[in-house]
mmCIF file with all atom_site columns, C-alpha atoms in Angstrom:
data_model
loop_
_atom_site.group_PDB
_atom_site.id
_atom_site.type_symbol
_atom_site.label_atom_id
_atom_site.label_alt_id
_atom_site.label_comp_id
_atom_site.label_asym_id
_atom_site.label_entity_id
_atom_site.label_seq_id
_atom_site.pdbx_PDB_ins_code
_atom_site.Cartn_x
_atom_site.Cartn_y
_atom_site.Cartn_z
_atom_site.occupancy
_atom_site.B_iso_or_equiv
_atom_site.pdbx_formal_charge
_atom_site.auth_seq_id
_atom_site.auth_comp_id
_atom_site.auth_asym_id
_atom_site.auth_atom_id
_atom_site.pdbx_PDB_model_num
ATOM 1  C CA . MET A 1 1  ? 0.292   12.568  -6.248  1.00 78.00 ? 1  MET A CA 1
ATOM 2  C CA . ASN A 1 2  ? -2.516  10.305  -7.444  1.00 95.00 ? 2  ASN A CA 1
ATOM 3  C CA . LEU A 1 3  ? -3.031  6.602   -5.900  1.00 97.00 ? 3  LEU A CA 1
ATOM 4  C CA . ILE A 1 4  ? -5.510  3.617   -6.303  1.00 98.00 ? 4  ILE A CA 1
ATOM 5  C CA . LEU A 1 5  ? -6.099  1.487   -3.308  1.00 97.00 ? 5  LEU A CA 1
ATOM 6  C CA . VAL A 1 6  ? -7.635  -1.994  -4.881  1.00 97.00 ? 6  VAL A CA 1
ATOM 7  C CA . GLU A 1 7  ? -8.267  -5.594  -2.842  1.00 97.00 ? 7  GLU A CA 1
ATOM 8  C CA . HIS A 1 8  ? -8.045  -8.826  -5.307  1.00 97.00 ? 8  HIS A CA 1
ATOM 9  C CA . PRO A 1 9  ? -8.285  -6.807  -8.214  1.00 96.00 ? 9  PRO A CA 1
ATOM 10 C CA . THR A 1 10 ? -9.147  -10.113 -10.350 1.00 96.00 ? 10 THR A CA 1
ATOM 11 C CA . ARG A 1 11 ? -10.237 -12.479 -8.359  1.00 96.00 ? 11 ARG A CA 1
ATOM 12 C CA . GLY A 1 12 ? -13.010 -14.248 -10.060 1.00 96.00 ? 12 GLY A CA 1
ATOM 13 C CA . LEU A 1 13 ? -12.455 -12.648 -13.061 1.00 97.00 ? 13 LEU A CA 1
ATOM 14 C CA . ASP A 1 14 ? -11.502 -14.962 -16.344 1.00 98.00 ? 14 ASP A CA 1
ATOM 15 C CA . ILE A 1 15 ? -7.827  -14.709 -17.834 1.00 96.00 ? 15 ILE A CA 1
ATOM 16 C CA . GLU A 1 16 ? -9.360  -12.091 -20.385 1.00 98.00 ? 16 GLU A CA 1
ATOM 17 C CA . SER A 1 17 ? -10.366 -10.119 -17.650 1.00 98.00 ? 17 SER A CA 1
ATOM 18 C CA . GLN A 1 18 ? -7.587  -10.271 -15.573 1.00 97.00 ? 18 GLN A CA 1
ATOM 19 C CA . ILE A 1 19 ? -5.151  -9.306  -18.318 1.00 97.00 ? 19 ILE A CA 1
ATOM 20 C CA . TRP A 1 20 ? -7.559  -5.792  -19.470 1.00 98.00 ? 20 TRP A CA 1
ATOM 21 C CA . ILE A 1 21 ? -7.299  -5.338  -15.890 1.00 98.00 ? 21 ILE A CA 1
ATOM 22 C CA . TRP A 1 22 ? -3.805  -5.641  -15.151 1.00 97.00 ? 22 TRP A CA 1
ATOM 23 C CA . LYS A 1 23 ? -3.165  -3.596  -18.222 1.00 98.00 ? 23 LYS A CA 1
ATOM 24 C CA . LYS A 1 24 ? -5.568  -0.800  -17.305 1.00 98.00 ? 24 LYS A CA 1
ATOM 25 C CA . LEU A 1 25 ? -3.469  -0.459  -13.724 1.00 97.00 ? 25 LEU A CA 1
ATOM 26 C CA . LYS A 1 26 ? -0.047  -0.880  -15.728 1.00 96.00 ? 26 LYS A CA 1
ATOM 27 C CA . ASP A 1 27 ? -1.099  1.742   -17.689 1.00 97.00 ? 27 ASP A CA 1
ATOM 28 C CA . ARG A 1 28 ? -2.063  4.041   -14.740 1.00 97.00 ? 28 ARG A CA 1
ATOM 29 C CA . CYS A 1 29 ? 1.339   3.575   -13.020 1.00 95.00 ? 29 CYS A CA 1
ATOM 30 C CA . LYS A 1 30 ? 3.046   4.456   -16.575 1.00 95.00 ? 30 LYS A CA 1
ATOM 31 C CA . ASP A 1 31 ? 0.696   7.830   -15.714 1.00 94.00 ? 31 ASP A CA 1
ATOM 32 C CA . GLY A 1 32 ? 2.248   8.256   -12.592 1.00 95.00 ? 32 GLY A CA 1
ATOM 33 C CA . THR A 1 33 ? -0.024  6.998   -10.401 1.00 97.00 ? 33 THR A CA 1
ATOM 34 C CA . SER A 1 34 ? 0.581   4.774   -7.143  1.00 97.00 ? 34 SER A CA 1
ATOM 35 C CA . ILE A 1 35 ? -1.028  1.400   -6.889  1.00 97.00 ? 35 ILE A CA 1
ATOM 36 C CA . ILE A 1 36 ? -1.390  -0.468  -3.602  1.00 97.00 ? 36 ILE A CA 1
ATOM 37 C CA . PHE A 1 37 ? -3.014  -3.891  -4.047  1.00 96.00 ? 37 PHE A CA 1
ATOM 38 C CA . THR A 1 38 ? -4.029  -6.642  -2.123  1.00 96.00 ? 38 THR A CA 1
ATOM 39 C CA . SER A 1 39 ? -4.329  -10.872 -2.732  1.00 95.00 ? 39 SER A CA 1
ATOM 40 C CA . SER A 1 40 ? -3.931  -14.221 -1.605  1.00 93.00 ? 40 SER A CA 1
ATOM 41 C CA . ASP A 1 41 ? -2.465  -15.028 -5.378  1.00 94.00 ? 41 ASP A CA 1
ATOM 42 C CA . LEU A 1 42 ? 1.047   -15.088 -4.738  1.00 94.00 ? 42 LEU A CA 1
ATOM 43 C CA . GLU A 1 43 ? 2.230   -15.271 -8.267  1.00 94.00 ? 43 GLU A CA 1
ATOM 44 C CA . GLU A 1 44 ? 0.096   -12.418 -8.600  1.00 95.00 ? 44 GLU A CA 1
ATOM 45 C CA . ILE A 1 45 ? 1.858   -10.377 -6.261  1.00 96.00 ? 45 ILE A CA 1
ATOM 46 C CA . LEU A 1 46 ? 5.238   -11.015 -7.698  1.00 96.00 ? 46 LEU A CA 1
ATOM 47 C CA . HIS A 1 47 ? 4.044   -10.840 -11.263 1.00 96.00 ? 47 HIS A CA 1
ATOM 48 C CA . TYR A 1 48 ? 2.662   -7.190  -10.680 1.00 96.00 ? 48 TYR A CA 1
ATOM 49 C CA . SER A 1 49 ? 4.080   -5.644  -7.960  1.00 96.00 ? 49 SER A CA 1
ATOM 50 C CA . ASP A 1 50 ? 7.851   -4.023  -7.922  1.00 96.00 ? 50 ASP A CA 1
ATOM 51 C CA . ARG A 1 51 ? 7.735   -3.705  -4.581  1.00 97.00 ? 51 ARG A CA 1
ATOM 52 C CA . ILE A 1 52 ? 6.226   -6.148  -1.550  1.00 97.00 ? 52 ILE A CA 1
ATOM 53 C CA . LEU A 1 53 ? 5.489   -5.485  1.961   1.00 96.00 ? 53 LEU A CA 1
ATOM 54 C CA . VAL A 1 54 ? 4.508   -8.196  4.391   1.00 95.00 ? 54 VAL A CA 1
ATOM 55 C CA . PHE A 1 55 ? 1.901   -7.571  7.253   1.00 94.00 ? 55 PHE A CA 1
ATOM 56 C CA . PHE A 1 56 ? 2.017   -10.137 10.015  1.00 94.00 ? 56 PHE A CA 1
ATOM 57 C CA . GLY A 1 57 ? 1.351   -9.509  13.736  1.00 92.00 ? 57 GLY A CA 1
ATOM 58 C CA . GLY A 1 58 ? 1.205   -5.943  13.243  1.00 93.00 ? 58 GLY A CA 1
ATOM 59 C CA . LYS A 1 59 ? 4.854   -5.406  11.667  1.00 94.00 ? 59 LYS A CA 1
ATOM 60 C CA . VAL A 1 60 ? 5.836   -4.614  8.864   1.00 95.00 ? 60 VAL A CA 1
ATOM 61 C CA . SER A 1 61 ? 8.445   -6.431  6.916   1.00 93.00 ? 61 SER A CA 1
ATOM 62 C CA . GLN A 1 62 ? 11.008  -4.465  5.136   1.00 94.00 ? 62 GLN A CA 1
ATOM 63 C CA . PRO A 1 63 ? 9.960   -3.621  1.286   1.00 95.00 ? 63 PRO A CA 1
ATOM 64 C CA . LEU A 1 64 ? 11.133  -6.611  -0.628  1.00 96.00 ? 64 LEU A CA 1
ATOM 65 C CA . LYS A 1 65 ? 12.145  -6.508  -4.897  1.00 98.00 ? 65 LYS A CA 1
ATOM 66 C CA . ALA A 1 66 ? 9.260   -8.595  -6.259  1.00 97.00 ? 66 ALA A CA 1
ATOM 67 C CA . ALA A 1 67 ? 11.494  -9.329  -8.642  1.00 97.00 ? 67 ALA A CA 1
ATOM 68 C CA . ASN A 1 68 ? 14.288  -10.835 -6.390  1.00 97.00 ? 68 ASN A CA 1
ATOM 69 C CA . THR A 1 69 ? 11.689  -12.677 -4.513  1.00 97.00 ? 69 THR A CA 1
ATOM 70 C CA . SER A 1 70 ? 10.276  -15.809 -4.939  1.00 96.00 ? 70 SER A CA 1
ATOM 71 C CA . VAL A 1 71 ? 6.971   -17.630 -4.477  1.00 95.00 ? 71 VAL A CA 1
ATOM 72 C CA . GLU A 1 72 ? 8.350   -19.129 -1.153  1.00 95.00 ? 72 GLU A CA 1
ATOM 73 C CA . GLN A 1 73 ? 10.067  -16.507 0.468   1.00 95.00 ? 73 GLN A CA 1
ATOM 74 C CA . LEU A 1 74 ? 6.783   -14.498 0.197   1.00 94.00 ? 74 LEU A CA 1
ATOM 75 C CA . GLY A 1 75 ? 4.842   -17.329 1.807   1.00 93.00 ? 75 GLY A CA 1
ATOM 76 C CA . GLN A 1 76 ? 7.377   -17.613 4.813   1.00 94.00 ? 76 GLN A CA 1
ATOM 77 C CA . LEU A 1 77 ? 6.979   -14.152 5.628   1.00 94.00 ? 77 LEU A CA 1
ATOM 78 C CA . ILE A 1 78 ? 3.176   -14.399 5.292   1.00 93.00 ? 78 ILE A CA 1
ATOM 79 C CA . GLY A 1 79 ? 3.653   -17.163 7.664   1.00 94.00 ? 79 GLY A CA 1
ATOM 80 C CA . GLY A 1 80 ? 5.728   -14.728 10.406  1.00 93.00 ? 80 GLY A CA 1
ATOM 81 C CA . LYS A 1 81 ? 9.115   -16.109 9.746   1.00 91.00 ? 81 LYS A CA 1
ATOM 82 C CA . GLY A 1 82 ? 12.160  -13.375 9.089   1.00 81.00 ? 82 GLY A CA 1
ATOM 83 C CA . PHE A 1 83 ? 10.046  -10.623 11.250  1.00 78.00 ? 83 PHE A CA 1
#
């Protein structure tokens, strides 16, 4: 199993560079690599994730399916609601 860990992979980049980074990461996923990333951009998290985990107060949320999660729901979990 291959794994890539990235923190804020597109912060500070122009749109073209962001698209390039995500294309490369998605290509790696198609090849069987798992990607774990952190970001403060909630829309980026929802757009590029399959599953989401939120850490708060030493606890981990249940895995969320990104396709079924809203920015508001994610924000509430980040704020500690629902733990």
